[in-house]
Amino acid sequence: MTQDNLPRLLDKYREGTISDAELAELNRLTHRDEVLASANRRAGTILFRRYAGRTGLAVAALLLLGAGVWALRPHHDDSPLVAEAQLPAAAPLAAPQPAAPPAAAPLASQPPATAPKTSRKAARQAQPKHAPAVVTKQLQLIDDQPVESVVTCNNKCEADSVISDIWKFLSA
């Protein structure tokens, strides 16, 4: 009777004339609750996998973004910046050498016999740079006062004060 009852209940369901008792019997015969529970479990598994994959990609993207921001941020040290001048070691000065008299030069009225033609640039490069023959100044270092000059700055410096400190440092 179950096999005959199922098509009749399905026809009533299609027509919309089924009663509540007949609907309960139709659900029992078709195992509707078990089928819906199984379908819901499979759909839940599919949705979980989909959202887990998207969540994993989002977390990885946020980690990469955070690492990039951390790597590009300015690094501030708590210690102040210090510029220090180091003077070269004082070498002993040699005794002044008297200038040697120039060698007998040909008279200016006599033109050179053969003067090769050279460009101005080659002539400038060929002429040696002349250093002064006699050093007239002698440097004396004072041991009582330190010669070291220091410019100190921290994060709260203003641009004008930094520039003036650097100017003092360079002009000392």
Tab-separated table of C-alpha atoms in Angstrom:
chain	number	residue	atom	x	y	z
A	1	MET	CA	0.000	0.000	0.000
A	2	THR	CA	2.975	2.259	0.517
A	3	GLN	CA	3.860	2.172	-3.158
A	4	ASP	CA	0.272	3.088	-4.143
A	5	ASN	CA	0.018	5.745	-1.472
A	6	LEU	CA	3.216	7.634	-2.544
A	7	PRO	CA	2.064	8.636	-6.104
A	8	ARG	CA	-1.326	9.680	-4.751
A	9	LEU	CA	0.297	11.892	-2.059
A	10	LEU	CA	2.683	13.392	-4.629
A	11	ASP	CA	-0.271	14.253	-6.906
A	12	LYS	CA	-2.104	15.946	-4.011
A	13	TYR	CA	1.124	17.822	-3.124
A	14	ARG	CA	1.480	19.031	-6.734
A	15	GLU	CA	-2.152	20.173	-6.812
A	16	GLY	CA	-1.814	21.857	-3.413
A	17	THR	CA	-4.704	19.964	-1.805
A	18	ILE	CA	-2.638	17.907	0.669
A	19	SER	CA	-3.552	17.966	4.385
A	20	ASP	CA	-1.068	18.219	7.262
A	21	ALA	CA	-1.380	14.524	8.138
A	22	GLU	CA	-0.849	13.511	4.507
A	23	LEU	CA	2.179	15.865	4.267
A	24	ALA	CA	3.719	14.235	7.337
A	25	GLU	CA	3.158	10.821	5.749
A	26	LEU	CA	4.744	12.015	2.455
A	27	ASN	CA	7.808	13.335	4.342
A	28	ARG	CA	8.158	9.998	6.170
A	29	LEU	CA	7.889	7.982	2.967
A	30	THR	CA	10.436	10.119	1.034
A	31	HIS	CA	12.883	10.384	4.005
A	32	ARG	CA	12.811	14.144	3.542
A	33	ASP	CA	14.460	14.982	6.889
A	34	GLU	CA	17.442	12.710	6.234
A	35	VAL	CA	17.922	14.034	2.701
A	36	LEU	CA	17.751	17.680	3.831
A	37	ALA	CA	20.152	17.045	6.726
A	38	SER	CA	22.657	15.391	4.389
A	39	ALA	CA	22.363	18.225	1.849
A	40	ASN	CA	22.843	20.837	4.578
A	41	ARG	CA	25.972	19.052	5.833
A	42	ARG	CA	27.498	18.954	2.347
A	43	ALA	CA	26.614	22.597	1.693
A	44	GLY	CA	28.126	23.597	5.041
A	45	THR	CA	31.354	21.766	4.202
A	46	ILE	CA	31.569	23.481	0.801
A	47	LEU	CA	30.925	26.918	2.325
A	48	PHE	CA	33.479	26.292	5.090
A	49	ARG	CA	36.175	25.377	2.571
A	50	ARG	CA	35.352	28.402	0.432
A	51	TYR	CA	35.471	30.846	3.349
A	52	ALA	CA	38.558	29.198	4.859
A	53	GLY	CA	40.456	29.658	1.593
A	54	ARG	CA	39.401	33.284	1.288
A	55	THR	CA	40.208	33.951	4.928
A	56	GLY	CA	43.650	32.392	4.527
A	57	LEU	CA	44.392	34.590	1.511
A	58	ALA	CA	43.170	37.687	3.352
A	59	VAL	CA	45.367	36.915	6.392
A	60	ALA	CA	48.410	36.319	4.173
A	61	ALA	CA	47.796	39.597	2.322
A	62	LEU	CA	47.465	41.496	5.607
A	63	LEU	CA	50.681	39.953	6.925
A	64	LEU	CA	52.554	40.971	3.771
A	65	LEU	CA	51.110	44.486	3.947
A	66	GLY	CA	52.050	44.793	7.617
A	67	ALA	CA	55.588	43.552	6.954
A	68	GLY	CA	55.969	46.067	4.121
A	69	VAL	CA	54.758	48.954	6.271
A	70	TRP	CA	57.058	47.888	9.114
A	71	ALA	CA	60.063	47.636	6.783
A	72	LEU	CA	59.426	51.050	5.208
A	73	ARG	CA	58.742	52.975	8.401
A	74	PRO	CA	61.398	55.444	9.525
A	75	HIS	CA	63.638	54.072	12.249
A	76	HIS	CA	64.037	56.472	15.183
A	77	ASP	CA	66.816	55.972	17.681
A	78	ASP	CA	66.531	57.467	21.141
A	79	SER	CA	70.171	58.539	21.117
A	80	PRO	CA	70.940	61.996	19.694
A	81	LEU	CA	72.772	62.372	16.419
A	82	VAL	CA	76.360	63.523	16.889
A	83	ALA	CA	78.648	64.941	14.225
A	84	GLU	CA	82.329	64.980	15.071
A	85	ALA	CA	85.258	66.588	13.310
A	86	GLN	CA	88.523	64.725	13.206
A	87	LEU	CA	91.572	66.826	12.597
A	88	PRO	CA	94.376	65.286	10.566
A	89	ALA	CA	97.459	64.353	12.529
A	90	ALA	CA	99.879	67.263	12.620
A	91	ALA	CA	102.958	66.372	10.620
A	92	PRO	CA	106.195	68.107	11.591
A	93	LEU	CA	106.838	71.008	9.277
A	94	ALA	CA	110.073	71.045	7.348
A	95	ALA	CA	112.393	74.005	7.612
A	96	PRO	CA	111.616	76.589	4.954
A	97	GLN	CA	113.699	76.115	1.840
A	98	PRO	CA	115.003	79.238	0.131
A	99	ALA	CA	113.691	79.653	-3.355
A	100	ALA	CA	116.180	78.556	-5.972
A	101	PRO	CA	117.029	81.250	-8.484
A	102	PRO	CA	115.529	80.518	-11.866
A	103	ALA	CA	117.854	78.981	-14.389
A	104	ALA	CA	119.192	81.149	-17.100
A	105	ALA	CA	116.240	81.620	-19.354
A	106	PRO	CA	116.570	82.640	-22.988
A	107	LEU	CA	116.020	86.278	-23.599
A	108	ALA	CA	112.443	87.286	-24.175
A	109	SER	CA	113.375	89.112	-27.356
A	110	GLN	CA	114.524	85.907	-29.008
A	111	PRO	CA	111.597	83.856	-30.310
A	112	PRO	CA	111.978	80.100	-30.020
A	113	ALA	CA	113.432	78.506	-33.107
A	114	THR	CA	110.661	75.956	-33.596
A	115	ALA	CA	107.535	76.246	-31.542
A	116	PRO	CA	105.169	73.306	-31.935
A	117	LYS	CA	101.527	74.259	-32.260
A	118	THR	CA	99.463	72.899	-29.382
A	119	SER	CA	95.932	73.483	-28.329
A	120	ARG	CA	95.149	75.599	-25.305
A	121	LYS	CA	93.805	72.614	-23.403
A	122	ALA	CA	96.984	70.588	-23.977
A	123	ALA	CA	99.083	73.586	-22.937
A	124	ARG	CA	97.108	73.953	-19.701
A	125	GLN	CA	97.537	70.269	-18.916
A	126	ALA	CA	101.244	70.346	-19.702
A	127	GLN	CA	101.963	73.222	-17.303
A	128	PRO	CA	102.669	71.898	-13.804
A	129	LYS	CA	100.840	73.362	-10.856
A	130	HIS	CA	103.295	75.477	-8.871
A	131	ALA	CA	103.300	75.120	-5.120
A	132	PRO	CA	104.578	78.017	-3.023
A	133	ALA	CA	108.287	77.734	-2.527
A	134	VAL	CA	108.356	79.100	1.020
A	135	VAL	CA	105.931	78.352	3.808
A	136	THR	CA	105.690	81.462	5.942
A	137	LYS	CA	103.055	80.341	8.464
A	138	GLN	CA	103.618	77.778	11.119
A	139	LEU	CA	100.701	76.169	12.889
A	140	GLN	CA	100.707	75.905	16.630
A	141	LEU	CA	98.291	73.635	18.405
A	142	ILE	CA	97.094	74.678	21.814
A	143	ASP	CA	96.925	71.720	24.162
A	144	ASP	CA	94.902	73.510	26.835
A	145	GLN	CA	91.656	73.684	24.853
A	146	PRO	CA	90.166	70.782	22.960
A	147	VAL	CA	89.821	71.536	19.264
A	148	GLU	CA	86.995	69.052	18.881
A	149	SER	CA	83.639	70.595	17.915
A	150	VAL	CA	80.416	68.610	18.278
A	151	VAL	CA	76.970	69.225	16.778
A	152	THR	CA	74.228	67.445	18.679
A	153	CYS	CA	70.645	66.975	17.548
A	154	ASN	CA	67.672	64.944	18.650
A	155	ASN	CA	64.187	64.541	17.222
A	156	LYS	CA	63.042	67.911	18.553
A	157	CYS	CA	65.542	70.088	16.636
A	158	GLU	CA	64.309	72.860	14.420
A	159	ALA	CA	65.764	73.232	10.945
A	160	ASP	CA	67.188	76.732	11.586
A	161	SER	CA	69.065	75.686	14.724
A	162	VAL	CA	70.497	72.616	12.980
A	163	ILE	CA	71.689	74.729	10.038
A	164	SER	CA	73.268	77.318	12.337
A	165	ASP	CA	75.026	74.561	14.341
A	166	ILE	CA	76.369	73.031	11.147
A	167	TRP	CA	77.546	76.464	9.938
A	168	LYS	CA	79.386	77.005	13.248
A	169	PHE	CA	80.909	73.557	12.960
A	170	LEU	CA	82.143	74.100	9.431
A	171	SER	CA	83.446	77.606	10.029
A	172	ALA	CA	85.419	76.607	13.167
